[in-house]
PDB file of C-alpha atoms in Angstrom:
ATOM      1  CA  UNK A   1     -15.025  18.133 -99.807  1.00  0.00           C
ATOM      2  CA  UNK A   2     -11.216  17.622 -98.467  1.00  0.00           C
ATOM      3  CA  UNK A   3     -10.094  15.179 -96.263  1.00  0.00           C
ATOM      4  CA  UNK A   4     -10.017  17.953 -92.513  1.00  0.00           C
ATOM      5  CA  UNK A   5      -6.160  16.763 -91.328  1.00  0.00           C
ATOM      6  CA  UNK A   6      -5.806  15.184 -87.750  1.00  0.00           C
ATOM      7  CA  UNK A   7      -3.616  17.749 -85.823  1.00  0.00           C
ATOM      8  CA  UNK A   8      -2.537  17.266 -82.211  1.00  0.00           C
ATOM      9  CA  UNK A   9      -3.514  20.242 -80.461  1.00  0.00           C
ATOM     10  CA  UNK A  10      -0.458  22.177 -79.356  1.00  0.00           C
ATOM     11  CA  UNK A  11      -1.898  23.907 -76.061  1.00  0.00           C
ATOM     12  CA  UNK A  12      -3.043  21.218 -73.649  1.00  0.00           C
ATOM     13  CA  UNK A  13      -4.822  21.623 -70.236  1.00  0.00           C
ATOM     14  CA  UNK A  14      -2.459  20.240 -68.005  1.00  0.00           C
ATOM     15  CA  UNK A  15       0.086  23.538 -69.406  1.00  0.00           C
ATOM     16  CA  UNK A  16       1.520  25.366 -66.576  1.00  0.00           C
ATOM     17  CA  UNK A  17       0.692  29.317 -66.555  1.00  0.00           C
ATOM     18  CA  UNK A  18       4.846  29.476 -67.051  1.00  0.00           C
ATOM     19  CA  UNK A  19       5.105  27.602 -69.972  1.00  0.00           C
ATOM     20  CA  UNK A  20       5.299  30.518 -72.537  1.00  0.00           C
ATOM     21  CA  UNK A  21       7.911  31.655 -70.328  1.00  0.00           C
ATOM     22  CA  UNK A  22       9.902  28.653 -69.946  1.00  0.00           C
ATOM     23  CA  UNK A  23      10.025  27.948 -73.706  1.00  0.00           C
ATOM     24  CA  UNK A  24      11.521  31.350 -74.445  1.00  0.00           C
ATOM     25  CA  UNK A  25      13.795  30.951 -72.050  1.00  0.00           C
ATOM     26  CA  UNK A  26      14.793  27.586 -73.666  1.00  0.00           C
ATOM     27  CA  UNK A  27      15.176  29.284 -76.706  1.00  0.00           C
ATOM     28  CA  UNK A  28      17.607  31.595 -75.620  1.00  0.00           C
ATOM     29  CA  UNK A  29      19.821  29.018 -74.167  1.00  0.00           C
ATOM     30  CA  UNK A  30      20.964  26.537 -76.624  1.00  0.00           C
ATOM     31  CA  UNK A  31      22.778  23.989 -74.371  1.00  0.00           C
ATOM     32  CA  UNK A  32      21.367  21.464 -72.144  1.00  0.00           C
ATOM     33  CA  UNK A  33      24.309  20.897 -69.778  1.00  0.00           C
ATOM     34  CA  UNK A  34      22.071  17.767 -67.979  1.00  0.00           C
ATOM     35  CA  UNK A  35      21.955  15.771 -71.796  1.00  0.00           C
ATOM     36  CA  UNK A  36      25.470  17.495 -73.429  1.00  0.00           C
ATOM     37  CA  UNK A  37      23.066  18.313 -76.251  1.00  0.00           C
ATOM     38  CA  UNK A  38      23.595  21.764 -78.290  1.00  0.00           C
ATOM     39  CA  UNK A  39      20.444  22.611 -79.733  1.00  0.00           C
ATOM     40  CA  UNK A  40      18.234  25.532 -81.660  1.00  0.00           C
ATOM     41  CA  UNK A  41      14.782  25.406 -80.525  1.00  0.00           C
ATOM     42  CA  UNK A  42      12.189  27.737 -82.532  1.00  0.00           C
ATOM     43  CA  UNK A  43       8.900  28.092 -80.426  1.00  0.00           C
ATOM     44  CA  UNK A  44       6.505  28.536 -82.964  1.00  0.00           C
ATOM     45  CA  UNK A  45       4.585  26.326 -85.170  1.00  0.00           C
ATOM     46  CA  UNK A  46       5.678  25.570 -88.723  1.00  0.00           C
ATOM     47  CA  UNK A  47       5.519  23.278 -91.398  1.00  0.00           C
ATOM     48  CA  UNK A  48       7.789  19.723 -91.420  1.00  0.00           C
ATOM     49  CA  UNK A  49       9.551  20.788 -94.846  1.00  0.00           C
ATOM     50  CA  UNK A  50      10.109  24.407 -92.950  1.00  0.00           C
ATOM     51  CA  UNK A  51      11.303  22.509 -89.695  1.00  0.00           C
ATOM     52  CA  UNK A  52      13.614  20.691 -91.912  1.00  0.00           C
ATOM     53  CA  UNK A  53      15.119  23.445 -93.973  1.00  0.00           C
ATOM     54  CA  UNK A  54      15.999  25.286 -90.853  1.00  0.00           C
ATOM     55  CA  UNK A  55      18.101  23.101 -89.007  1.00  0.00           C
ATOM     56  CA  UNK A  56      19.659  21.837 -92.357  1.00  0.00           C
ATOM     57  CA  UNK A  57      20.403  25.870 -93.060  1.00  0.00           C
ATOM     58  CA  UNK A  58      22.040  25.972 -89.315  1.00  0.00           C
ATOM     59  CA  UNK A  59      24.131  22.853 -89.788  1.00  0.00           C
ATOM     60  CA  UNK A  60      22.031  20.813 -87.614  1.00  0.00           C
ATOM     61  CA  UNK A  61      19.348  17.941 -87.374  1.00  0.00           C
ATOM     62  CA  UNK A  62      16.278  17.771 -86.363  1.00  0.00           C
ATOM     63  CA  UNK A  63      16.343  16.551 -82.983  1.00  0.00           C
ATOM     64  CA  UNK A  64      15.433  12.764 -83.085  1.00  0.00           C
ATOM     65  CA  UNK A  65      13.106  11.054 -80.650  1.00  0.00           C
ATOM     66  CA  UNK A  66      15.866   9.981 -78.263  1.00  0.00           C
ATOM     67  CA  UNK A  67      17.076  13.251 -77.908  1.00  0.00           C
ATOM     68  CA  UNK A  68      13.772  14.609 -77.292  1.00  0.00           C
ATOM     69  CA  UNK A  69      13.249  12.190 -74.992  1.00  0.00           C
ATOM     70  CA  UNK A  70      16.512  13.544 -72.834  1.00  0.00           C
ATOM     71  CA  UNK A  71      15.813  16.936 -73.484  1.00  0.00           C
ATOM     72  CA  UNK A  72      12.007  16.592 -72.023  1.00  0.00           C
ATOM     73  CA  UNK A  73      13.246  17.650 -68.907  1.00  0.00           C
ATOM     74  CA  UNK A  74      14.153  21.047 -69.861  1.00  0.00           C
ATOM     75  CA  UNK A  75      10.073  21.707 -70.623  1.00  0.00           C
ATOM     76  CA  UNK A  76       9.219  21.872 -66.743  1.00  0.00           C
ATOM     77  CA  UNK A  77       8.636  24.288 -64.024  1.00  0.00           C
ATOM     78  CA  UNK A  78       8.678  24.377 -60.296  1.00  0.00           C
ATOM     79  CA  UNK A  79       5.916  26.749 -59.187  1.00  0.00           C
ATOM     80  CA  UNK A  80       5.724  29.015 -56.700  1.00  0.00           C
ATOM     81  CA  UNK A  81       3.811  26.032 -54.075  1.00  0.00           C
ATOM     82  CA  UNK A  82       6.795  23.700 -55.020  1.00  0.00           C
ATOM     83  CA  UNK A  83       4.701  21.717 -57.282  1.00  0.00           C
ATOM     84  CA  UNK A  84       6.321  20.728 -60.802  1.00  0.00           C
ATOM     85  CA  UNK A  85       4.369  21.497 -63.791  1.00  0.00           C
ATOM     86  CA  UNK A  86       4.540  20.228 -67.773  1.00  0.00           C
ATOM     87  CA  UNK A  87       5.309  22.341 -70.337  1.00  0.00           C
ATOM     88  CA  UNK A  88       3.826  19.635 -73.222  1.00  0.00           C
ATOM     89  CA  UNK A  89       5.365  20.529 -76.290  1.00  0.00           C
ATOM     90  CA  UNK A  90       4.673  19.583 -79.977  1.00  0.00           C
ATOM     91  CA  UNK A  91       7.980  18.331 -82.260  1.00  0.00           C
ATOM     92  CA  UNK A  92       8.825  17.554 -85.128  1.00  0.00           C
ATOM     93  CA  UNK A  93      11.372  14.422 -85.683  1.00  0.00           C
ATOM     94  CA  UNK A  94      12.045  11.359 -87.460  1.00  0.00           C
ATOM     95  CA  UNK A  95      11.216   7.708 -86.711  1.00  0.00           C
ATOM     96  CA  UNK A  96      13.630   5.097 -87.686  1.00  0.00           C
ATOM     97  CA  UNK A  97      13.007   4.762 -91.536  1.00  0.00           C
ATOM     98  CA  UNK A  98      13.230   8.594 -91.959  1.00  0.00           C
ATOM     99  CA  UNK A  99       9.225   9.144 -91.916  1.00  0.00           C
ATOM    100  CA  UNK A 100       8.011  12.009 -90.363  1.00  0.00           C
ATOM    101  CA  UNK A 101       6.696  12.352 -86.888  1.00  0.00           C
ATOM    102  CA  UNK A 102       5.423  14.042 -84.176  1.00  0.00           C
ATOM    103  CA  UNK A 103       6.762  13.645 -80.726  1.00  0.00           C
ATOM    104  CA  UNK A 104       4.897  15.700 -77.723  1.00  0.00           C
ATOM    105  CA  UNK A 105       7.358  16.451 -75.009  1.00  0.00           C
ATOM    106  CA  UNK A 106       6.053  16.326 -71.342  1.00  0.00           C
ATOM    107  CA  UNK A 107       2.476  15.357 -72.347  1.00  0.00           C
ATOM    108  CA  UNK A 108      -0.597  15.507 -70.060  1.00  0.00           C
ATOM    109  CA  UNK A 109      -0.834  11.716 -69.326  1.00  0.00           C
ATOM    110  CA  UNK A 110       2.690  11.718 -67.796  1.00  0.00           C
ATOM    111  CA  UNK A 111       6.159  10.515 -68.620  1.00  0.00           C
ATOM    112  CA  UNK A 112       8.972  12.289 -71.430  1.00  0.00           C
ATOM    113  CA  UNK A 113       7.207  11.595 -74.548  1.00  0.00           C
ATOM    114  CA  UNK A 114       4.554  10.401 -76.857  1.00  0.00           C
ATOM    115  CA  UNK A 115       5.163   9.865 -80.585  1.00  0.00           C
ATOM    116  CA  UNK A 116       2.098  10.969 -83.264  1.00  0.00           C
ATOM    117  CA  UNK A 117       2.017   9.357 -86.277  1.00  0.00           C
ATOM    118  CA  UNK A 118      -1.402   9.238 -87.445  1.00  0.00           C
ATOM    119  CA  UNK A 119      -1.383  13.405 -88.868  1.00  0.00           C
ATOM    120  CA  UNK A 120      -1.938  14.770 -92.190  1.00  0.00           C
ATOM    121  CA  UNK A 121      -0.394  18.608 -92.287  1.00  0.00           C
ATOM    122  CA  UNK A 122      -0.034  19.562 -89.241  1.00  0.00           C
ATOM    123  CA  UNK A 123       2.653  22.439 -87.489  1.00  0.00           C
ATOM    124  CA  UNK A 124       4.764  21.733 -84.834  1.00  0.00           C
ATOM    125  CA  UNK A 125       8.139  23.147 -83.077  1.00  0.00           C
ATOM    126  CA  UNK A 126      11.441  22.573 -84.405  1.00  0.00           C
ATOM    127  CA  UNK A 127      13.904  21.755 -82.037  1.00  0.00           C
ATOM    128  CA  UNK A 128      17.866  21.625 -84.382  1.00  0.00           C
ATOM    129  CA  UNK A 129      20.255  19.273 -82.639  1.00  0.00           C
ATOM    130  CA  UNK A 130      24.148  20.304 -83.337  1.00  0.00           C
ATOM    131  CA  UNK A 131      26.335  16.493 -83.618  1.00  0.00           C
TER     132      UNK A 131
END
């Protein structure tokens, strides 16, 4: 019997009834005038190597865990009572020696981001950031 991997769960119940909607509408975009930050953002879940080979194919980086942190923003909604809601978001980035990681955007428990490290194989979004 295998080692079962630790994945984050990418749907979380604090997700606003919007979010689908919000993220394809960040998709579409590719500039986040508040930040200055270019991006490609691919809402769907795939593999680090995959996430990798992407933004390298695009001329870009994966988005590291500062620039998540000032694109967070973008993964909110105001509803329809006024109230804004969290669009959490699963990432894949890099820490500081290269390693792989997973940042949430927007999680649950409040502020921009929280970075996973303790994952086997997991999926996550990429986000490609043009420098």
């Amino acid at each position: 019997m295998g080692i079962i991997p630790f994945c984050p769960r990418q749907l979380q119940p604090c997700e606003g009834e919007q979010c689908t909607e919000r993220r394809a509408e960040i998709a579409v975009n590719n500039f986040d005038p508040v930040s200055g930050l270019a991006y490609l953002y691919t809402p769907q879940n795939i593999s680090f190597e995959n996430a990798s080979t992407l933004c390298s194919n695009q001329g870009a980086f994966l988005a590291s865990i500062n620039e998540l942190n000032q694109l967070a923003h973008m993964f909110t909604y105001t509803d329809g009572t006024g109230n804004v809601q969290r669009c959490p978001t699963l990432f894949w980035s890099t820490d500081l020696s290269g390693d792989p990681v997973i940042v949430r955007v927007m999680p649950c428990s409040g502020g921009n981001i929280e970075v996973i490290t303790n994952f086997e194989d997991c999926l996550a979004h990429a986000l490609c950031v043009f420098q």
